[in-house]
Amino acid sequence: MRRPERENTMQRSSLAAVLSIVGLVCCEAAAEEPAPPLERVATGFRLAEGPVWDGENLIFSDVFPSKIHKLGSDGTVSTIRSDTRKGAGLAFDSKHRLLICEVDGFRVTRIEKDGTETILAESFAGKKLNGPNDLAVDAKDGIYFTDPLFLNKDKREQDKEAVYYISPEGKVLRVADDLEKPNGIALDKDGKTLFVADTVKSKLRAYPVNEDGTLGEGRDFGTLPGPDGVRVDLDGKVYAAGKTGIAVWDASGKRLGTLKVPAPLTSLAFGGADRRTMFITTNPSVFKIRLDQAIKMLTADEK
């Protein structure tokens, strides 16, 4: 989460204080125009998040208005879903059904082909979830999701901010609870490693994936200030959106550098016909850049 909804002074003040501590409050007005070949393709959002490619278009959330938008190939933006209960992370399963992490709904839902909703997870051990934030789908249609506590602290029921797995059979398992603020999440291209951003600890963690979907012991994969969205490209390179830009590692964990973006980052996705265009979501805007150009623009920085 990058910016709280302005509902009332008390909520705004308390949440802003929390987000300031973890370095997530930024001023949208301070954003600068991007330098080519980084292109701003849409703007005017309150908190753009959860980008995912549907094969032809970019689908993404605007969290605080509780909307999901479609960015078409012609550059037009249309709203495809409203009242998502602060929907954030998005993904598609193998049947191309849209999956949504609902922060204010305290649940993960699936949009069926007829437009109806199916609740996939809303509790663990009989207690309401904190506020699912981001998710990743494996080859069996099992779903990993993070459940941090950014909002609704007065409604907390879970004892941990954790990572969960919804098995193909629908069982909800807690698979990692060694993170302080789990946020972005992604599987590697083989589905054998799960990457999870820990925003407060400024770390990217890597977990081996077991055959049953559970996770082995995690390890530190990399560091960056305030990591949020995480993705892995077709070549196995790992990308994490953070406070200072998008950090990139090769598959072995070697830091390649950081792509600077002139706005507070939330997440990224790969799209285009060859899946080699990177779309980047920020508080107010969506950017895009070709991957080969992005790699050339990486700057050496903190390790």
Tab-separated table of C-alpha atoms in Angstrom, residues 45-233:
chain	number	residue	atom	x	y	z
A	45	PHE	CA	-5.375	7.127	-10.408
A	46	ARG	CA	-5.296	7.133	-6.605
A	47	LEU	CA	-3.301	3.919	-6.171
A	48	ALA	CA	-2.678	1.849	-9.301
A	49	GLU	CA	-1.751	-1.722	-8.313
A	50	GLY	CA	-1.803	-5.395	-9.241
A	51	PRO	CA	-1.078	-5.229	-12.996
A	52	VAL	CA	-1.595	-8.418	-14.998
A	53	TRP	CA	-1.609	-9.105	-18.751
A	54	ASP	CA	-4.735	-10.808	-20.122
A	55	GLY	CA	-3.223	-11.703	-23.489
A	56	GLU	CA	-4.245	-8.471	-25.207
A	57	ASN	CA	-4.668	-5.796	-22.534
A	58	LEU	CA	-3.244	-4.703	-19.203
A	59	ILE	CA	-5.620	-5.209	-16.295
A	60	PHE	CA	-4.903	-3.323	-13.057
A	61	SER	CA	-6.507	-2.138	-9.831
A	62	ASP	CA	-7.097	1.369	-8.557
A	63	VAL	CA	-7.235	0.398	-4.907
A	64	PHE	CA	-8.980	3.213	-3.085
A	65	PRO	CA	-11.831	3.805	-5.531
A	66	SER	CA	-12.222	-0.023	-5.509
A	67	LYS	CA	-12.062	-0.317	-9.291
A	68	ILE	CA	-10.379	-2.545	-11.854
A	69	HIS	CA	-9.373	-0.983	-15.166
A	70	LYS	CA	-8.346	-2.227	-18.599
A	71	LEU	CA	-5.631	-0.458	-20.568
A	72	GLY	CA	-6.218	-1.294	-24.221
A	73	SER	CA	-3.623	-1.556	-26.960
A	74	ASP	CA	-4.885	1.786	-28.290
A	75	GLY	CA	-4.076	3.461	-24.969
A	76	THR	CA	-7.656	3.873	-23.797
A	77	VAL	CA	-8.582	3.060	-20.194
A	78	SER	CA	-11.956	1.576	-19.288
A	79	THR	CA	-13.397	0.371	-15.991
A	80	ILE	CA	-14.299	-3.312	-16.061
A	81	ARG	CA	-15.247	-3.787	-12.418
A	82	SER	CA	-16.303	-1.551	-9.521
A	83	ASP	CA	-16.832	-2.122	-5.803
A	84	THR	CA	-13.868	-4.481	-5.379
A	85	ARG	CA	-13.570	-3.700	-1.653
A	86	LYS	CA	-10.144	-2.137	-2.194
A	87	GLY	CA	-9.022	-4.866	-4.575
A	88	ALA	CA	-5.226	-4.879	-4.945
A	89	GLY	CA	-3.313	-7.853	-6.366
A	90	LEU	CA	-4.719	-9.525	-9.484
A	91	ALA	CA	-3.950	-12.727	-11.389
A	92	PHE	CA	-5.557	-15.139	-13.848
A	93	ASP	CA	-5.906	-18.886	-13.355
A	94	SER	CA	-5.532	-21.493	-16.119
A	95	LYS	CA	-9.166	-20.989	-17.160
A	96	HIS	CA	-8.555	-17.252	-17.498
A	97	ARG	CA	-10.726	-16.378	-14.524
A	98	LEU	CA	-9.703	-13.212	-12.701
A	99	LEU	CA	-8.483	-13.587	-9.113
A	100	ILE	CA	-8.614	-10.601	-6.758
A	101	CYS	CA	-7.075	-9.846	-3.361
A	102	GLU	CA	-9.671	-7.738	-1.532
A	103	VAL	CA	-8.008	-5.735	1.232
A	104	ASP	CA	-11.275	-4.421	2.691
A	105	GLY	CA	-13.120	-7.641	1.907
A	106	PHE	CA	-10.549	-9.633	3.922
A	107	ARG	CA	-10.642	-12.295	1.226
A	108	VAL	CA	-9.451	-13.692	-2.090
A	109	THR	CA	-12.150	-14.006	-4.736
A	110	ARG	CA	-12.501	-15.408	-8.246
A	111	ILE	CA	-14.620	-13.831	-10.960
A	112	GLU	CA	-16.427	-16.542	-12.893
A	113	LYS	CA	-17.107	-16.378	-16.624
A	114	ASP	CA	-20.665	-15.200	-15.947
A	115	GLY	CA	-19.404	-12.347	-13.753
A	116	THR	CA	-20.354	-13.846	-10.412
A	117	GLU	CA	-17.907	-14.019	-7.505
A	118	THR	CA	-16.601	-17.106	-5.743
A	119	ILE	CA	-14.881	-16.659	-2.380
A	120	LEU	CA	-11.689	-18.733	-2.294
A	121	ALA	CA	-10.319	-17.672	1.095
A	122	GLU	CA	-11.614	-15.396	3.834
A	123	SER	CA	-10.339	-16.972	7.043
A	124	PHE	CA	-7.664	-19.169	8.546
A	125	ALA	CA	-8.107	-21.263	11.692
A	126	GLY	CA	-11.571	-19.792	12.101
A	127	LYS	CA	-10.339	-16.181	12.121
A	128	LYS	CA	-10.762	-13.467	9.511
A	129	LEU	CA	-7.775	-12.673	7.287
A	130	ASN	CA	-5.910	-9.371	7.724
A	131	GLY	CA	-6.358	-8.061	4.184
A	132	PRO	CA	-4.968	-10.106	1.258
A	133	ASN	CA	-2.617	-7.984	-0.821
A	134	ASP	CA	-0.967	-9.882	-3.688
A	135	LEU	CA	-1.033	-13.375	-5.190
A	136	ALA	CA	0.672	-15.849	-7.511
A	137	VAL	CA	-0.813	-18.912	-9.233
A	138	ASP	CA	1.034	-22.206	-9.741
A	139	ALA	CA	0.678	-24.740	-12.563
A	140	LYS	CA	-1.984	-26.667	-10.619
A	141	ASP	CA	-4.080	-23.528	-10.043
A	142	GLY	CA	-2.999	-23.418	-6.429
A	143	ILE	CA	-2.813	-19.826	-5.209
A	144	TYR	CA	-0.193	-18.227	-2.968
A	145	PHE	CA	-1.184	-14.928	-1.386
A	146	THR	CA	0.239	-12.461	1.105
A	147	ASP	CA	-1.841	-11.230	4.031
A	148	PRO	CA	-0.216	-8.145	5.576
A	149	LEU	CA	-1.948	-5.670	7.859
A	150	PHE	CA	-1.890	-2.256	6.198
A	151	LEU	CA	-5.484	-1.208	6.933
A	152	ASN	CA	-8.240	-2.124	9.410
A	153	LYS	CA	-5.900	-2.688	12.347
A	154	ASP	CA	-8.823	-2.361	14.740
A	155	LYS	CA	-10.385	-5.432	13.091
A	156	ARG	CA	-7.341	-7.694	13.351
A	157	GLU	CA	-7.977	-11.344	14.201
A	158	GLN	CA	-4.898	-13.165	12.864
A	159	ASP	CA	-1.809	-13.519	15.069
A	160	LYS	CA	0.586	-13.267	12.112
A	161	GLU	CA	1.095	-11.366	8.880
A	162	ALA	CA	1.750	-14.391	6.724
A	163	VAL	CA	1.818	-16.111	3.352
A	164	TYR	CA	-0.944	-18.611	2.566
A	165	TYR	CA	-1.602	-21.264	-0.053
A	166	ILE	CA	-5.037	-22.141	-1.410
A	167	SER	CA	-4.650	-25.710	-2.649
A	168	PRO	CA	-6.358	-26.857	-5.877
A	169	GLU	CA	-8.842	-28.621	-3.587
A	170	GLY	CA	-9.641	-25.333	-1.841
A	171	LYS	CA	-7.840	-25.850	1.466
A	172	VAL	CA	-6.188	-22.757	2.961
A	173	LEU	CA	-2.733	-23.393	4.445
A	174	ARG	CA	-0.363	-20.988	6.175
A	175	VAL	CA	2.979	-21.658	4.487
A	176	ALA	CA	5.273	-18.868	5.760
A	177	ASP	CA	5.103	-16.611	8.794
A	178	ASP	CA	8.698	-15.413	9.144
A	179	LEU	CA	8.085	-12.055	7.456
A	180	GLU	CA	7.187	-8.811	9.188
A	181	LYS	CA	5.160	-7.298	6.340
A	182	PRO	CA	4.702	-9.722	3.397
A	183	ASN	CA	3.711	-7.830	0.281
A	184	GLY	CA	4.557	-8.643	-3.354
A	185	ILE	CA	4.812	-12.286	-4.378
A	186	ALA	CA	5.852	-14.252	-7.474
A	187	LEU	CA	6.862	-17.743	-8.581
A	188	ASP	CA	9.929	-18.364	-10.706
A	189	LYS	CA	9.382	-19.619	-14.256
A	190	ASP	CA	9.661	-23.281	-13.167
A	191	GLY	CA	7.378	-22.888	-10.155
A	192	LYS	CA	10.082	-24.211	-7.849
A	193	THR	CA	10.869	-21.000	-5.962
A	194	LEU	CA	8.484	-18.482	-4.410
A	195	PHE	CA	9.694	-14.910	-3.964
A	196	VAL	CA	8.085	-12.701	-1.317
A	197	ALA	CA	8.807	-9.043	-0.564
A	198	ASP	CA	9.053	-8.049	3.098
A	199	THR	CA	8.359	-4.325	2.982
A	200	VAL	CA	9.371	-3.416	6.532
A	201	LYS	CA	12.583	-5.449	6.528
A	202	SER	CA	13.497	-4.185	3.028
A	203	LYS	CA	14.200	-7.734	1.887
A	204	LEU	CA	13.214	-10.103	-0.867
A	205	ARG	CA	12.877	-13.656	0.449
A	206	ALA	CA	13.043	-16.894	-1.576
A	207	TYR	CA	11.366	-20.170	-0.571
A	208	PRO	CA	11.695	-23.610	-2.175
A	209	VAL	CA	8.291	-24.952	-3.222
A	210	ASN	CA	7.394	-28.494	-2.195
A	211	GLU	CA	5.290	-30.830	-4.333
A	212	ASP	CA	2.229	-30.317	-2.105
A	213	GLY	CA	2.474	-26.526	-2.302
A	214	THR	CA	4.024	-26.028	1.115
A	215	LEU	CA	7.309	-24.164	1.379
A	216	GLY	CA	10.757	-25.092	2.600
A	217	GLU	CA	13.003	-22.859	4.671
A	218	GLY	CA	13.267	-19.346	3.292
A	219	ARG	CA	16.443	-17.419	2.579
A	220	ASP	CA	17.313	-13.803	1.892
A	221	PHE	CA	17.531	-13.305	-1.877
A	222	GLY	CA	18.158	-9.560	-2.058
A	223	THR	CA	17.594	-6.199	-0.413
A	224	LEU	CA	15.976	-2.950	-1.524
A	225	PRO	CA	14.156	-0.125	0.271
A	226	GLY	CA	10.437	-0.768	0.762
A	227	PRO	CA	9.845	-3.597	-1.730
A	228	ASP	CA	6.321	-4.041	-3.066
A	229	GLY	CA	5.391	-5.892	-6.287
A	230	VAL	CA	7.585	-8.776	-7.516
A	231	ARG	CA	7.746	-10.464	-10.933
A	232	VAL	CA	9.965	-12.961	-12.806
A	233	ASP	CA	10.521	-12.615	-16.563
